[in-house]
Tab-separated table of C-alpha atoms in Angstrom:
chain	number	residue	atom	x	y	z
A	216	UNK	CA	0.000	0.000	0.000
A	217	UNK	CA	1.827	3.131	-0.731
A	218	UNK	CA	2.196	5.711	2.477
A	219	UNK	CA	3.229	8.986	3.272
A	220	UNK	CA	7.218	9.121	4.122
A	221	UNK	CA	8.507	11.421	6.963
A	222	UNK	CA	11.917	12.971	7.271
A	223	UNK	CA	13.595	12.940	10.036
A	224	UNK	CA	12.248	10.409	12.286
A	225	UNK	CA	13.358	12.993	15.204
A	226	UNK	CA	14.997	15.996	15.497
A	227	UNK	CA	16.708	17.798	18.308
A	228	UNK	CA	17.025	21.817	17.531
A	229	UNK	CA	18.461	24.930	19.841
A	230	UNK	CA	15.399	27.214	20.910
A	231	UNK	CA	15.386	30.284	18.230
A	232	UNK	CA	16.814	27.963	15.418
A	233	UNK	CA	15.055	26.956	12.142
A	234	UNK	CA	13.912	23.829	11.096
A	235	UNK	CA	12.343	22.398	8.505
A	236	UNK	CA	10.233	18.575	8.540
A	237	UNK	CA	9.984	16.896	5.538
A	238	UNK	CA	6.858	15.346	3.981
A	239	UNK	CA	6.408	12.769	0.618
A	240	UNK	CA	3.170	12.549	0.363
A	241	UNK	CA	0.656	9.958	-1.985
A	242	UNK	CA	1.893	10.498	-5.520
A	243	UNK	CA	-1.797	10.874	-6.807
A	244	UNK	CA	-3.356	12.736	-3.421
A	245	UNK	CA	-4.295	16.466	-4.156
A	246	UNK	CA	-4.622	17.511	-0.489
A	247	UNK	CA	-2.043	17.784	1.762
A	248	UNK	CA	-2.045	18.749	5.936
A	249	UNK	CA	-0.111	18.853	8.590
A	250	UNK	CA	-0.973	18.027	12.817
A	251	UNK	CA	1.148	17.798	15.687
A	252	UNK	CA	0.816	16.370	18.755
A	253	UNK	CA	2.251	17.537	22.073
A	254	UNK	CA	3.318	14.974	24.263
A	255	UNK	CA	0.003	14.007	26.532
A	256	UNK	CA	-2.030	16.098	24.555
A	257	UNK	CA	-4.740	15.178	21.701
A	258	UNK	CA	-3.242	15.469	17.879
A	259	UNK	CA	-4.357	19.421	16.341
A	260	UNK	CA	-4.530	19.940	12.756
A	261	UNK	CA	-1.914	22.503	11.463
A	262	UNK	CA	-2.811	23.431	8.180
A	263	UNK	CA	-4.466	21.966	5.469
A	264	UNK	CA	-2.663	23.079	1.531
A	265	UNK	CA	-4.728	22.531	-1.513
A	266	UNK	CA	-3.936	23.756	-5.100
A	267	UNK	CA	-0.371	25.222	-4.195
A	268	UNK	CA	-2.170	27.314	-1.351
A	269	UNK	CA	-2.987	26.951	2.020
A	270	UNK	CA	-6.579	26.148	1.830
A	271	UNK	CA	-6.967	26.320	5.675
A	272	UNK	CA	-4.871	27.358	9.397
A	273	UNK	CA	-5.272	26.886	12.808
A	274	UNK	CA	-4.640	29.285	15.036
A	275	UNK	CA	-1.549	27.362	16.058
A	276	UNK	CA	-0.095	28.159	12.406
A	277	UNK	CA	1.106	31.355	13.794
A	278	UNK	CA	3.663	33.435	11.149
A	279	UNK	CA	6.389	31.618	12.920
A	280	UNK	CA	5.108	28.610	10.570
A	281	UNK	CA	5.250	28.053	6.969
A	282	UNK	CA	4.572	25.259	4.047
A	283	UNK	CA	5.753	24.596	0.843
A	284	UNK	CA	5.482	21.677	-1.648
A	285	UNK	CA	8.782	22.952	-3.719
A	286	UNK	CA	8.798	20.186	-6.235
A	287	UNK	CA	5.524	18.456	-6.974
A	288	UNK	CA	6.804	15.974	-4.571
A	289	UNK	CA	8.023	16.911	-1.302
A	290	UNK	CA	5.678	19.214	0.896
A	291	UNK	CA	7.403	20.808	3.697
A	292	UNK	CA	7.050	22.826	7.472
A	293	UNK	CA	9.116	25.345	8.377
A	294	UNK	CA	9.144	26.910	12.172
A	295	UNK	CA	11.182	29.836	11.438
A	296	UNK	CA	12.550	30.335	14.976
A	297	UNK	CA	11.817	27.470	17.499
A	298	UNK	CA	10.436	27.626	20.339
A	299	UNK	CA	10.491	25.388	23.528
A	300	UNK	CA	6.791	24.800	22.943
A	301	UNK	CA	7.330	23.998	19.644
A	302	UNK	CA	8.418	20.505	20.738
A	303	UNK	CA	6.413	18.022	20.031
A	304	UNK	CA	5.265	15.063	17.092
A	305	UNK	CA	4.834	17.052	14.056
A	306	UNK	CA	2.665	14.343	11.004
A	307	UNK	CA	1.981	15.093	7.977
A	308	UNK	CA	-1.111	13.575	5.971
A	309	UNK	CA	-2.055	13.519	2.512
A	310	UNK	CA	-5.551	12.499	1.151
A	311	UNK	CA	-7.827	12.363	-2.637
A	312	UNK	CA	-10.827	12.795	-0.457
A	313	UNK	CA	-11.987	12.282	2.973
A	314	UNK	CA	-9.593	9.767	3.870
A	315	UNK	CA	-6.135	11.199	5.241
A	316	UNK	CA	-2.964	8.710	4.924
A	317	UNK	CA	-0.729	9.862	8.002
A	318	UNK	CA	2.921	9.364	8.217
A	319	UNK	CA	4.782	8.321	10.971
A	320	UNK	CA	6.025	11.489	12.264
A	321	UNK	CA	8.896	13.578	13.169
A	322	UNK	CA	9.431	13.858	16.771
A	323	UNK	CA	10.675	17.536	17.615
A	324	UNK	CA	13.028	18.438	20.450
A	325	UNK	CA	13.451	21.626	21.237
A	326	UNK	CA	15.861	22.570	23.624
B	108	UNK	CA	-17.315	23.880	16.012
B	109	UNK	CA	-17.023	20.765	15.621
B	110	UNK	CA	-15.925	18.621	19.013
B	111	UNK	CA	-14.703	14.906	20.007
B	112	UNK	CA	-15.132	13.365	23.820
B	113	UNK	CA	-13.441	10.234	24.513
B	114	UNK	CA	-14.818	8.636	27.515
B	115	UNK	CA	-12.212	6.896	29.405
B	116	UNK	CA	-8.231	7.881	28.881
B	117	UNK	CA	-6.777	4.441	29.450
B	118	UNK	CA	-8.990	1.055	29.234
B	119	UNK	CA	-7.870	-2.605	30.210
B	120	UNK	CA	-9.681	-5.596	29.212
B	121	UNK	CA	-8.571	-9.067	28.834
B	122	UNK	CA	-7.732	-10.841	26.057
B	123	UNK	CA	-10.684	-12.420	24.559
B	124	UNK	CA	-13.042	-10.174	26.053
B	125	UNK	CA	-14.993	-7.527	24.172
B	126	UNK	CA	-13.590	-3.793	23.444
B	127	UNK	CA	-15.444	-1.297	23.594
B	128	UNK	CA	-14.366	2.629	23.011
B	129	UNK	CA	-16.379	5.142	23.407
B	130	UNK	CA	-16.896	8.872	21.450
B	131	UNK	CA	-19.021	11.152	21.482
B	132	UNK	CA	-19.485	13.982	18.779
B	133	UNK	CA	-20.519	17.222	18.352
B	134	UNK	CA	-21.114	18.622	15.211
B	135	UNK	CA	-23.422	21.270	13.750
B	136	UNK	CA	-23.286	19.562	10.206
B	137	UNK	CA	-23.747	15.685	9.186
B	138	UNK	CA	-20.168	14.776	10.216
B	139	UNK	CA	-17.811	12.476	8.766
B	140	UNK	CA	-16.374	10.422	11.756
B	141	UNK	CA	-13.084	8.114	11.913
B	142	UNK	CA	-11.111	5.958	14.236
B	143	UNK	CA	-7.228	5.559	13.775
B	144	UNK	CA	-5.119	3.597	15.770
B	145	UNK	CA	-1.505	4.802	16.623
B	146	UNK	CA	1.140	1.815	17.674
B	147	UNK	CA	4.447	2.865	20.151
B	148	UNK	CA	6.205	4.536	17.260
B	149	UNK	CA	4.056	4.848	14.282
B	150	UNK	CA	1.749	7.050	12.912
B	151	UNK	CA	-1.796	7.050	12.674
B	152	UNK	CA	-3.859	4.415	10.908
B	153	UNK	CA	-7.138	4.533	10.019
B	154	UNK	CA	-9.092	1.594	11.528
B	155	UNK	CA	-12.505	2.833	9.747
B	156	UNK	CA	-14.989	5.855	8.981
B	157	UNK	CA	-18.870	6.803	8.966
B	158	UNK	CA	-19.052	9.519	5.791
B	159	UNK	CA	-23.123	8.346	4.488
B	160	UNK	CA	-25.308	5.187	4.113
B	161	UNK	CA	-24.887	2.474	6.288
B	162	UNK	CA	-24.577	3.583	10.537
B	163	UNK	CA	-22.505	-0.001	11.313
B	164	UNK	CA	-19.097	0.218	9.530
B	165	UNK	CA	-16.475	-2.347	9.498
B	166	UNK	CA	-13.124	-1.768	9.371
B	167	UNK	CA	-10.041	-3.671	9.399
B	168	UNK	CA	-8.424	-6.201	12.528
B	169	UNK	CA	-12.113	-6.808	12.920
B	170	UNK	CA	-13.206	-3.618	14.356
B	171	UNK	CA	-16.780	-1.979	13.793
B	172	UNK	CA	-18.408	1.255	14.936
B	173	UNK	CA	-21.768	2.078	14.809
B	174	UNK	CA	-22.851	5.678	13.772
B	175	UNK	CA	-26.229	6.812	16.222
B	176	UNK	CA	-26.968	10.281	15.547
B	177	UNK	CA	-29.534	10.432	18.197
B	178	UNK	CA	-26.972	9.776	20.876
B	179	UNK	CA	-23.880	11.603	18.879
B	180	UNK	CA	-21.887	8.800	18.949
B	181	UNK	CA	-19.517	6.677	17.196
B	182	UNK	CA	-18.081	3.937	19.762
B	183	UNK	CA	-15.500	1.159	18.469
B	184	UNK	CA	-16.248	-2.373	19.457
B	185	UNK	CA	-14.537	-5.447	18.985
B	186	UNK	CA	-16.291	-8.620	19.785
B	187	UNK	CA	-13.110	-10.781	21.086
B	188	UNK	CA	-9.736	-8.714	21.966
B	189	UNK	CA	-6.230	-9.691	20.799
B	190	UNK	CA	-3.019	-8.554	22.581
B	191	UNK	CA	-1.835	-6.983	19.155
B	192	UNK	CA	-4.742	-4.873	20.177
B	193	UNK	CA	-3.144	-3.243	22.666
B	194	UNK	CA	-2.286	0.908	21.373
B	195	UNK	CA	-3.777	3.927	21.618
B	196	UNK	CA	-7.138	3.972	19.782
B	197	UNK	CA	-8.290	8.034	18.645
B	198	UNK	CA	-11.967	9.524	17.319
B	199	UNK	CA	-12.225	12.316	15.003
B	200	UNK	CA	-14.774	13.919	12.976
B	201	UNK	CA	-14.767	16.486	10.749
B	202	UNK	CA	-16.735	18.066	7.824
B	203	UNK	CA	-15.070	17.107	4.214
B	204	UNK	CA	-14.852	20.588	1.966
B	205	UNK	CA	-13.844	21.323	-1.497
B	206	UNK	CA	-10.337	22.081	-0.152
B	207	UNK	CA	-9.358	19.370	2.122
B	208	UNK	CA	-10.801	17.669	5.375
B	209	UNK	CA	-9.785	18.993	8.908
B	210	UNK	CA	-9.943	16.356	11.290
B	211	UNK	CA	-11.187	17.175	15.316
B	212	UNK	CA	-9.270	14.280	17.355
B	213	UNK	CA	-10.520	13.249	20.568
B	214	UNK	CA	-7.530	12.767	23.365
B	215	UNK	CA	-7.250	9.224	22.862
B	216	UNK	CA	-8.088	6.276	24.883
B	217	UNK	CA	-5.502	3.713	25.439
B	218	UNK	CA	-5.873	0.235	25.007
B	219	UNK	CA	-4.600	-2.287	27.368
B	220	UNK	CA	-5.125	-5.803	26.960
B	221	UNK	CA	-3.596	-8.596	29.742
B	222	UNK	CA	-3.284	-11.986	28.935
């Protein structure tokens, strides 16, 4: 069954630094979100990206945040300056319709 | 806004006994409504989903859920528990637009099942 592929499977950044998680979603999927969940807490949607545009934010998805699917492939988040709460599982999903395909997830650690 | 209640954070049951998980919605719309399943480690799968038609849906590892919109609910059952069973089991609904499908997760009720 194909799946959506995460990259990395953690990562451990310095509080004010940039990172960026990396998302392959379903070749054929035209929608394209991302959630995170905070350790204890339930899993929040992110964003959703539809059409090369971000189709819908939470309030989470502060300017801090930013996504980009820079080769027809590969659909990225970018926290621009980390912060402590910031840390946390980070998926990414992809879907045709109603159904979303999660990946595994990139564990965040911000320190 | 849409909403998700999972009744119970942490349930035990033995193996071979039933499983039963319960969720509540709330939604001001006909919701769509989903369980996934997340193992130590992995993401989330999607065990099964009410969009229209039929209120009992099947879905895979022999899991159903049954779809009562007089009660707002959507609770998993499955008639004779495994130990692979044993992960933490999470609700969502949402409403399915032209641009994409936002999903409301409840907080997840795990799964514990003793031999």
């Amino acid at each position: 069954e194909p799946e959506v592929t995460q990259t990395p499977s953690h990562q451990v950044t310095q509080m004010g630094q940039e990172v960026i998680l990396r998302c392959v979603p379903i070749s054929n999927h035209l929608y394209f979100y991302w959630y995170r969940q905070i350790l204890g807490q339930k899993v929040e949607f992110l964003v959703s990206f539809y059409n090369n545009e971000i189709s819908e934010k939470s309030e989470i998805f502060d300017d801090q945040f930013s996504v980009e699917r820079p080769d027809g492939s590969n659909f990225t988040l970018k926290i621009r300056s980390t912060k402590l709460e910031d840390s946390a599982m980070y998926f990414c999903a992809s879907s045709e319709a109603e159904k979303l395909f999660f990946g595994s997830g990139t564990q965040l650690s911000v320190l | 806004a849409q909403s998700v209640t999972q009744l119970g954070s942490h349930v035990s049951v033995s193996e071979g006994a039933l499983v039963l998980l319960r969720c509540n919605y709330s939604s001001s719309v006909p919701p769509y409504l989903f369980w996934y399943v997340q193992y130590p480690n992995q993401g989330l799968q999607l065990l099964l989903k009410y969009t229209t038609g039929a209120t009992l849906v099947k879905g895979i590892n022999g899991f159903e859920a049954e779809f009562k919109k007089s009660e707002t609910s959507f609770h998993l059952t499955k008639p004779s528990a495994h130990m692979s069973d044993a992960a933490e089991y999470f609700c969502a609904v949402s409403e399915f637009e032209e641009y994409g499908n936002k999903l409301v997760f409840g907080a997840g009720t795990i799964l514990r099942v003793k031999s």
